[in-house]
Short mmCIF file of C-alpha atoms and ligand atoms in Angstrom, two decimals:
data_model
loop_
_atom_site.label_atom_id
_atom_site.label_comp_id
_atom_site.label_asym_id
_atom_site.label_seq_id
_atom_site.Cartn_x
_atom_site.Cartn_y
_atom_site.Cartn_z
CA MET A 1 0.00 0.00 0.00
CA ASN A 2 1.53 3.33 -1.07
CA LYS A 3 0.20 6.23 0.99
CA GLY A 4 2.40 8.90 -0.57
CA LYS A 5 5.90 10.23 -0.25
CA VAL A 6 7.55 11.71 2.83
CA ALA A 7 10.44 14.17 2.46
CA VAL A 8 12.79 13.14 5.26
CA GLY A 9 15.67 15.25 6.55
CA SER A 10 17.92 15.71 9.54
CA ASP A 11 21.22 17.19 10.55
CA HIS A 12 23.90 15.17 12.35
CA ALA A 13 21.98 15.59 15.63
CA GLY A 14 18.90 13.91 14.16
CA TYR A 15 20.54 11.35 11.91
CA GLU A 16 20.02 8.34 14.17
CA TYR A 17 16.27 8.92 14.58
CA LYS A 18 15.90 9.71 10.87
CA GLU A 19 17.31 6.33 9.95
CA LYS A 20 15.12 4.50 12.47
CA LEU A 21 11.93 6.41 11.73
CA LYS A 22 12.29 5.86 7.98
CA ASP A 23 11.68 2.18 8.71
CA VAL A 24 8.51 3.06 10.62
CA LEU A 25 7.24 5.17 7.71
CA THR A 26 7.97 2.33 5.30
CA GLU A 27 6.08 -0.07 7.54
CA LEU A 28 3.14 2.36 7.55
CA GLY A 29 3.07 2.35 3.74
CA TYR A 30 4.87 5.61 2.92
CA ALA A 31 7.75 6.04 0.50
CA CYS A 32 10.65 8.14 1.82
CA GLU A 33 12.74 10.65 -0.11
CA ASP A 34 15.85 11.35 1.95
CA PHE A 35 17.31 14.87 1.79
CA GLY A 36 20.18 14.05 4.19
CA ALA A 37 22.12 14.05 6.40
CA ALA A 38 24.05 11.03 5.17
CA SER A 39 25.91 10.41 8.42
CA THR A 40 26.53 11.79 11.90
CA ALA A 41 29.22 14.12 10.53
CA SER A 42 28.43 17.72 11.43
CA VAL A 43 26.23 19.45 8.87
CA ASP A 44 24.14 22.64 8.88
CA TYR A 45 20.41 22.00 9.14
CA PRO A 46 19.03 24.93 7.06
CA SER A 47 19.89 23.61 3.60
CA ILE A 48 18.60 20.12 4.38
CA GLY A 49 15.41 21.41 5.98
CA ARG A 50 14.77 23.82 3.12
CA GLY A 51 15.23 21.11 0.50
CA ALA A 52 12.76 18.81 2.20
CA ALA A 53 10.26 21.61 2.87
CA GLU A 54 10.39 22.79 -0.74
CA ALA A 55 9.66 19.23 -1.88
CA VAL A 56 6.50 19.31 0.24
CA ALA A 57 5.49 22.77 -0.97
CA SER A 58 5.92 21.77 -4.62
CA GLY A 59 3.90 18.58 -4.22
CA GLN A 60 6.90 16.37 -5.02
CA CYS A 61 6.26 14.91 -1.55
CA GLN A 62 2.98 14.96 0.36
CA TRP A 63 4.52 14.99 3.84
CA GLY A 64 7.73 15.85 5.65
CA LEU A 65 9.68 14.53 8.62
CA LEU A 66 12.49 16.74 9.90
CA ILE A 67 14.74 16.05 12.87
CA CYS A 68 17.52 18.03 14.50
CA GLY A 69 18.77 18.23 18.06
CA THR A 70 15.80 20.15 19.45
CA GLY A 71 13.58 20.33 16.37
CA VAL A 72 13.53 24.11 16.71
CA GLY A 73 15.95 24.97 13.91
CA MET A 74 14.27 22.63 11.43
CA ALA A 75 10.84 24.04 12.32
CA MET A 76 12.09 27.61 11.78
CA VAL A 77 13.50 26.73 8.38
CA ALA A 78 10.54 24.68 7.16
CA ASN A 79 7.98 27.31 8.14
CA ARG A 80 9.71 29.91 5.93
CA VAL A 81 8.53 27.90 2.92
CA LYS A 82 5.05 28.94 1.84
CA GLY A 83 2.54 26.12 1.97
CA VAL A 84 4.47 24.24 4.61
CA ARG A 85 2.90 23.85 8.04
CA ALA A 86 5.66 22.33 10.13
CA ALA A 87 4.83 21.32 13.69
CA LEU A 88 7.41 20.67 16.38
CA CYS A 89 5.75 17.69 18.03
CA TYR A 90 7.06 17.04 21.52
CA ASN A 91 4.47 14.45 22.47
CA GLU A 92 1.63 12.37 21.06
CA GLU A 93 -1.07 14.85 22.06
CA VAL A 94 0.56 17.66 20.11
CA ALA A 95 0.98 15.38 17.09
CA GLY A 96 -2.72 14.55 17.08
CA VAL A 97 -4.00 18.07 17.67
CA THR A 98 -1.72 19.65 15.09
CA ARG A 99 -3.07 17.26 12.44
CA GLU A 100 -6.68 17.85 13.50
CA HIS A 101 -6.47 21.63 13.87
CA ASN A 102 -3.49 22.88 11.83
CA ASP A 103 -3.45 20.23 9.08
CA ALA A 104 0.31 20.13 9.65
CA ASN A 105 2.09 18.59 6.68
CA VAL A 106 5.57 18.37 8.23
CA ILE A 107 6.34 16.77 11.58
CA VAL A 108 9.47 17.99 13.34
CA LEU A 109 11.12 16.05 16.16
CA GLY A 110 14.06 16.70 18.48
CA GLN A 111 16.42 13.77 18.88
CA ARG A 112 18.09 15.33 21.93
CA THR A 113 14.83 16.26 23.63
CA MET A 114 12.79 13.05 23.44
CA GLY A 115 13.43 9.33 23.66
CA LEU A 116 13.28 7.18 20.56
CA GLN A 117 10.21 5.31 21.77
CA GLU A 118 8.33 8.57 22.38
CA ALA A 119 9.48 9.90 19.01
CA GLU A 120 8.16 6.79 17.26
CA LYS A 121 4.82 6.94 19.09
CA THR A 122 4.53 10.63 18.26
CA LEU A 123 5.25 9.94 14.59
CA ARG A 124 2.64 7.19 14.49
CA VAL A 125 -0.04 9.45 15.96
CA PHE A 126 0.79 12.21 13.47
CA PHE A 127 0.38 9.89 10.49
CA ALA A 128 -2.72 8.20 11.93
CA THR A 129 -4.65 11.43 12.51
CA GLU A 130 -6.79 13.17 9.89
CA PHE A 131 -7.41 16.90 9.59
CA SER A 132 -10.82 17.65 11.11
CA GLY A 133 -11.91 19.72 8.11
CA ASP A 134 -13.79 22.14 10.37
CA GLU A 135 -14.59 25.47 8.74
CA ARG A 136 -12.88 27.47 11.48
CA HIS A 137 -9.65 25.54 11.05
CA ILE A 138 -9.76 25.88 7.26
CA ARG A 139 -10.20 29.65 7.68
CA ARG A 140 -7.29 29.95 10.12
CA ILE A 141 -4.96 27.85 7.97
CA ALA A 142 -5.81 29.94 4.91
CA ALA A 143 -4.94 33.06 6.91
CA ILE A 144 -1.43 31.74 7.54
CA ASP A 145 -0.67 31.84 3.81
CA GLU A 146 -2.33 35.19 3.18
C1 LIG B 1 23.15 21.03 16.38
O1 LIG B 1 24.12 21.05 17.35
C2 LIG B 1 21.89 21.70 16.87
O2 LIG B 1 22.09 23.06 17.06
C3 LIG B 1 20.75 21.46 15.91
O3 LIG B 1 20.58 20.11 15.71
C4 LIG B 1 19.38 21.96 16.29
O4 LIG B 1 19.05 21.59 17.61
C5 LIG B 1 19.06 23.35 16.00
O5 LIG B 1 17.93 23.81 16.20
#
């Protein structure tokens, strides 16, 4: 079952989780397009995050998964790209609500700020939760891009 393509990216501080969470996405039926990093060697997150975010904005990928040490830098970068709604998800509740309310299309995780098990659970909730489609949320999301 192919559910669409996920643009995946990390810096060195998110590399380990990126590699592990790609397997989870594959198990869930998503294809992954990897924008780096290719190892734990130090690399700057903006170019990798921007590449992945632009792939989501252009429709080349339907979703994104970005990971750095805290998730903050990747979220800052991804949200500069119009059409991207990147959510720094620090627990399962946030992952669910941001899908329901914000129709987030990029999940951002911090490898240094959450355990791998929590990161995996958070990722699973994000991809299992649908946007509510409520009029008020559609209006608010549209206002972000205006
Ligand atoms: C890298 O040391 C670290 O600054 C980066 O992964 C991230 O946490 C930035 O937001």
